[in-house]
Each structure stands twice: as structure tokens, then as C-alpha cells.
GROMACS .gro file of C-alpha atoms in nm:
model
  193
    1UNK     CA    1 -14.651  19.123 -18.038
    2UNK     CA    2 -14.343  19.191 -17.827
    3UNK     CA    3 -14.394  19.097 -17.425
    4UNK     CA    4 -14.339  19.484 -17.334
    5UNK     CA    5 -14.660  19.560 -17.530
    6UNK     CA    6 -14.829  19.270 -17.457
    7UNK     CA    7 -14.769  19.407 -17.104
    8UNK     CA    8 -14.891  19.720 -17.126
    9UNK     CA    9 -15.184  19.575 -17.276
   10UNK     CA   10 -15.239  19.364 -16.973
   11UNK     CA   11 -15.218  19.702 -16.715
   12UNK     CA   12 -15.386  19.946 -16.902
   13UNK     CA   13 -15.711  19.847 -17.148
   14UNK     CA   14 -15.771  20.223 -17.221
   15UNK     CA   15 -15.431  20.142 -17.408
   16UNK     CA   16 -15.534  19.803 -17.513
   17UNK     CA   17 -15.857  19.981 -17.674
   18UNK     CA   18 -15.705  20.246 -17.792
   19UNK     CA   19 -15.452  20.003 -17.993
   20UNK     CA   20 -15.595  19.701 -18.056
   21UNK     CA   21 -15.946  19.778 -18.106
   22UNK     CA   22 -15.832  20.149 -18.327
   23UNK     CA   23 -16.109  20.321 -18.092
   24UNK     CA   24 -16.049  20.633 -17.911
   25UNK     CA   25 -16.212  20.571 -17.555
   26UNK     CA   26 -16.401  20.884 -17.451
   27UNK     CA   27 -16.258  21.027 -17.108
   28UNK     CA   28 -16.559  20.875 -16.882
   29UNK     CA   29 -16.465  20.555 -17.085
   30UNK     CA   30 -16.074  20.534 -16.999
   31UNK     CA   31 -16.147  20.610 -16.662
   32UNK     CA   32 -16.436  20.357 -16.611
   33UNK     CA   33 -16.157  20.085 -16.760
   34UNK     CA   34 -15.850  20.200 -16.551
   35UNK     CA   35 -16.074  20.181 -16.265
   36UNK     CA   36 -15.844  19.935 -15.976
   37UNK     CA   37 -15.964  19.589 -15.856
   38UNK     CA   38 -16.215  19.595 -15.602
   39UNK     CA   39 -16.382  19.914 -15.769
   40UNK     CA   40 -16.697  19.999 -15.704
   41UNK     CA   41 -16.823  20.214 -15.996
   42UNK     CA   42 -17.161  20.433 -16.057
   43UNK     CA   43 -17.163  20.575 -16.434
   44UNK     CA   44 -17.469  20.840 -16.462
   45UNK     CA   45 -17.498  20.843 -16.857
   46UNK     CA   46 -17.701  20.989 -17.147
   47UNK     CA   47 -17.837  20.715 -17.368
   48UNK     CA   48 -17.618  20.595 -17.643
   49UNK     CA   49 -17.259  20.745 -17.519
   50UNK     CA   50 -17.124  20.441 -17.518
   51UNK     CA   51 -17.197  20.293 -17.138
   52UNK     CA   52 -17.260  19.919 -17.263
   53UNK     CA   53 -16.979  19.926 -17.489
   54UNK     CA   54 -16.716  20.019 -17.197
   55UNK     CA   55 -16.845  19.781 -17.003
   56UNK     CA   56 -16.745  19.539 -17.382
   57UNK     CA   57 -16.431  19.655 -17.379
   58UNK     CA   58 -16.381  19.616 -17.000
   59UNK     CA   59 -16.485  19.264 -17.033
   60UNK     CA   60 -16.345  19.113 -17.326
   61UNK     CA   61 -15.996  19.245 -17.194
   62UNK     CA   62 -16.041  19.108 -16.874
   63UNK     CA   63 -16.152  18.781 -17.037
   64UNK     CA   64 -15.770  18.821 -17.261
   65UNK     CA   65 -15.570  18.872 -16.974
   66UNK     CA   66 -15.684  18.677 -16.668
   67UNK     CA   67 -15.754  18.304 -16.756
   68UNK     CA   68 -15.990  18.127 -16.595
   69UNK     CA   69 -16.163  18.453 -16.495
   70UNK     CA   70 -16.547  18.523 -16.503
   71UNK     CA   71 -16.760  18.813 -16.526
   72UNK     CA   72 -17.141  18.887 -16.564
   73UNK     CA   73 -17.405  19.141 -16.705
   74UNK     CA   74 -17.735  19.162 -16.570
   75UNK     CA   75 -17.988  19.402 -16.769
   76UNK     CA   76 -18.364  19.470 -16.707
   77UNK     CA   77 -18.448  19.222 -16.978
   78UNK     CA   78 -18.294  18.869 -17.052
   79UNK     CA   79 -18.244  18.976 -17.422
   80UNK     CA   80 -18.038  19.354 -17.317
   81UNK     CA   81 -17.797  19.102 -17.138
   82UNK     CA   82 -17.767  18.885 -17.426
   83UNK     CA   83 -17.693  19.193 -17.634
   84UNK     CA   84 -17.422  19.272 -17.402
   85UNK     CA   85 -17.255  18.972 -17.419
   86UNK     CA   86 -17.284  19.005 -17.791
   87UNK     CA   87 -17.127  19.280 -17.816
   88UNK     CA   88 -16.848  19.101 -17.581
   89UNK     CA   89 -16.858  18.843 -17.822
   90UNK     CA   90 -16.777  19.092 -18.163
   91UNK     CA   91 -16.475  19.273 -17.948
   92UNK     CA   92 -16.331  18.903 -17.904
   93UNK     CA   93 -16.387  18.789 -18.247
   94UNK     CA   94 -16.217  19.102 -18.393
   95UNK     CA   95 -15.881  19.010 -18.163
   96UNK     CA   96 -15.883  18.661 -18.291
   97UNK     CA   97 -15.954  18.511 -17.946
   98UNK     CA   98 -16.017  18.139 -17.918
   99UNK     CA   99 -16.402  18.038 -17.814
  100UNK     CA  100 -16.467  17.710 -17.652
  101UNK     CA  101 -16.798  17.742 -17.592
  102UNK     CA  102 -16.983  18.093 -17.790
  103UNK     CA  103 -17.362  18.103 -17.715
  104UNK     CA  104 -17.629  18.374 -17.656
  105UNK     CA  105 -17.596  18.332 -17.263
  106UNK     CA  106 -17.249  18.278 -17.221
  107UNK     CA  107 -16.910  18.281 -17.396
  108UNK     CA  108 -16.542  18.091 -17.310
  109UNK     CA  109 -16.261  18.134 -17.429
  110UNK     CA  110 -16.011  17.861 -17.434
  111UNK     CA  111 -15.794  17.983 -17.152
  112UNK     CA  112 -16.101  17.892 -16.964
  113UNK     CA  113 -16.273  18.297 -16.845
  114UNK     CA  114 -16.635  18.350 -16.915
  115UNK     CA  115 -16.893  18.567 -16.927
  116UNK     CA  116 -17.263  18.488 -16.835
  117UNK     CA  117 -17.574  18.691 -16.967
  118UNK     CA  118 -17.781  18.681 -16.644
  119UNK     CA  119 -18.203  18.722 -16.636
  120UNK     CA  120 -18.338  18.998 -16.443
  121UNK     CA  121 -18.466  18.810 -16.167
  122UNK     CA  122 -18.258  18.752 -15.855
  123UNK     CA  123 -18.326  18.395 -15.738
  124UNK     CA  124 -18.230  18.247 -16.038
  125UNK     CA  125 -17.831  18.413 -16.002
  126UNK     CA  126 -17.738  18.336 -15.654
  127UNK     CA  127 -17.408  18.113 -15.587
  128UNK     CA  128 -17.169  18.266 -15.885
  129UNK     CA  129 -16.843  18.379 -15.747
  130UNK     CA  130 -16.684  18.667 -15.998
  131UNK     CA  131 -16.355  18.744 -16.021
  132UNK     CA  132 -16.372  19.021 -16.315
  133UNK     CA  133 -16.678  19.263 -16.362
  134UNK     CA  134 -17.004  19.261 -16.252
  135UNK     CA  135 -17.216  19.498 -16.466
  136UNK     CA  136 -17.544  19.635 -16.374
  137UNK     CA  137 -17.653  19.759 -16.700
  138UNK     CA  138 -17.923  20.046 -16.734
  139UNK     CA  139 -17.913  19.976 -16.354
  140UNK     CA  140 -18.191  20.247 -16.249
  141UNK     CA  141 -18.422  19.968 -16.392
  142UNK     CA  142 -18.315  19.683 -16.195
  143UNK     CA  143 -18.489  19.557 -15.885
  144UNK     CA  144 -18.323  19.609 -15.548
  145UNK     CA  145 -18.364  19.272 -15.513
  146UNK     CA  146 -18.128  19.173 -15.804
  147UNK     CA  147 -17.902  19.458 -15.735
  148UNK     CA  148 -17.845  19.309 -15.361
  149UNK     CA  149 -17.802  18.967 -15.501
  150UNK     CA  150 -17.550  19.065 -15.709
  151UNK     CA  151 -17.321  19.214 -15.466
  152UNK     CA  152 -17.220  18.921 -15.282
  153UNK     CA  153 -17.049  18.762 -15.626
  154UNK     CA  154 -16.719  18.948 -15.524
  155UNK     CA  155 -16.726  18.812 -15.143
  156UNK     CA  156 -16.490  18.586 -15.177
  157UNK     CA  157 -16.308  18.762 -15.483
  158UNK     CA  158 -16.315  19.146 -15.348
  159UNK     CA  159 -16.053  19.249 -15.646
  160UNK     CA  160 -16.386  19.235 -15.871
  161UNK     CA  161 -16.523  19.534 -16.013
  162UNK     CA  162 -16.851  19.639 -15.941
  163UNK     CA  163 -17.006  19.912 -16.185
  164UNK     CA  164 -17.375  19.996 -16.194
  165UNK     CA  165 -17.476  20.215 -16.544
  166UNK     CA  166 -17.718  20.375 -16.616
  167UNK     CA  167 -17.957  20.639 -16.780
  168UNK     CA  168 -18.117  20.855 -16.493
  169UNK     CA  169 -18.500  20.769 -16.423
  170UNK     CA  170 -18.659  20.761 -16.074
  171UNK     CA  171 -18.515  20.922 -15.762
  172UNK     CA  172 -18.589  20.633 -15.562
  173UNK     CA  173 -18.423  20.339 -15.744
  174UNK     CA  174 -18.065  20.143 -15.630
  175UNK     CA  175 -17.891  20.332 -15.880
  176UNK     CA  176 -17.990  20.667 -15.768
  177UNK     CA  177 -17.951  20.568 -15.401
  178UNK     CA  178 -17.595  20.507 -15.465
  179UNK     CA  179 -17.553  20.821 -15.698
  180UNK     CA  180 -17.708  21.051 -15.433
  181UNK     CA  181 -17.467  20.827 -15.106
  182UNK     CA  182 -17.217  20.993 -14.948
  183UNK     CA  183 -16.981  20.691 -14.998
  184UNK     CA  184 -16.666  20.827 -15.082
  185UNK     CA  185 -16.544  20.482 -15.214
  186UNK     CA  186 -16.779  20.502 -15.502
  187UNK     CA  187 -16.574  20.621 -15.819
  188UNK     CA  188 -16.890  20.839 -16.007
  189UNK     CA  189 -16.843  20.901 -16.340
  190UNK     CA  190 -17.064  21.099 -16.553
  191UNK     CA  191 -17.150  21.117 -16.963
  192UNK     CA  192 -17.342  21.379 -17.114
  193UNK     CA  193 -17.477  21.367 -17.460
   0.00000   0.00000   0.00000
């Protein structure tokens, strides 16, 4: 691969996706993964449009192109976040990355990133510093209490992304309270069936 592509790659993984992978990102999905460091991201989706694979894509390029990195998924259930990273784990695979450690709660790749598979309970995730995405999968299902303990991750690394996705279900949850804010640093993205 020449170093101009290789460097487009690197600054735009709607490109990278679109070239390496051979998938056609949907709109919402180019957007969510040209979204700029420090993002703070709320995706309102229909089920199955493709919300946990973005956040795939998102992650296993971030994991190519920043060694050393780390990112995280936190689902409702211990086995959605290991089905996340799976899917992390197929995307990699299929680009011929290098794996120096590949388990069902976390994968490395030899230029030393990760990503961790986290449980849905809060006191159990405390202390990780993240440099690449945190994703709140099916978010509207999480506790408040995980949701607040996983915004402090990007204190000391505030390029990190933070996207929360989800299918709608109560009006009272952290993922409709930040839908419904009037915090115009939020980048809201929306996916209909």
C-alpha cells in the first residue's frame, strides 16, 4: 500500500471502510466515524441498521492507526459486549492485523492498542484511562450509574470519543436525557429502519 493511501486511511475510516473492508457505510455511519477527537456522540437508531457495527469499524481502525491506543464497549449484558468486541475481532482478522493477546474480553494487537469488553456494572470499570472510543452500546439500557462512570475514562485523554447508541425505550433513561439536552456539543445522529 503506497504511504499516500495508507494516509488517507489513517484521516478518514469512512474511506478506510469503504476500501478496505468493500462496505458502503450508510450516511449516519460515515458521519458517526468522521466524527473529531473529543466527540461526544448520541446515535438514536432502529434496531439492526448497523449501530454496533460502526462502532466495529470505528474501533478496529482506531486500534490500526494509533498504537498503543485503547478503547471500550460497555453493553447491558456482559455477553452484548463480548459480541461487540467480536465483531471488532472479525473486522481485524479480515485486514490481517497482528493479535497478541485475542480473547472474549479483550483483544491486542501487536502495536500494543486494545479493546476491553466491559460488564454492566459500574464499580467493577473505574480507573481505565481511554484514549480511542468509549461506546455505550444500546445505551437507553444502561444504568446512570455506569453511564457516569464511564465518562471520566477520557479525563485525562479528552481527544477520546464518547458515543452513546441506542434503540429508543424510556423517556427517562441517560440516553434520552442527553437526546432530549440542549447541549449543542452533542453531534446527534439518527437511523431509521
Amino acid at each position: 500500500m503506497s504511504k499516500l493511501r495508507e494516509l488517507a486511511y489513517a484521516i478518514d475510516p469512512a474511506l478506510w471502510v469503504r476500501c478496505v473492508l468493500g462496505v458502503e457505510p450508510a450516511a449516519w455511519q460515515a458521519e458517526f466515524l468522521r466524527a473529531p477527537l473529543g466527540a461526544s456522540i448520541v446515535a438514536l437508531t432502529a434496531r439492526q441498521v448497523g449501530k454496533t457495527t460502526a462502532a466495529a469499524w470505528a474501533i478496529a481502525h482506531y486500534l490500526l492507526f494509533t498504537p498503543g491506543g485503547l478503547c471500550v464497549i460497555a453493553c447491558p449484558a456482559q455477553r452484548q459486549s463480548k459480541e461487540a468486541v467480536r465483531r471488532v475481532r472479525e473486522i481485524l482478522i479480515k485486514v490481517g492485523a497482528e493479535l497478541k493477546s485475542d480473547n472474549i474480553y479483550e483483544l491486542e494487537l501487536k502495536n500494543g492498542s486494545r479493546v476491553l469488553a466491559l460488564p454492566s456494572t459500574d464499580d467493577s470499570i473505574r480507573g481505565l484511562t481511554v484514549d480511542g472510543w468509549i461506546v455505550a452500546d444500546e445505551a437507553a439500557r444502561l444504568s446512570p450509574d455506569l453511564i457516569a462512570a464511564l465518562r471520566p475514562m477520557r479525563a485525562r485523554r479528552p481527544q477520546a470519543r464518547f458515543a452513546m447508541l441506542s434503540t429508543a425505550w424510556s423517556r427517562t433513561d441517560p440516553f434520552w436525557t442527553a437526546w432530549e439536552s440542549e447541549d449543542p456539543s452533542l453531534i446527534r445522529l439518527k437511523a431509521t429502519a
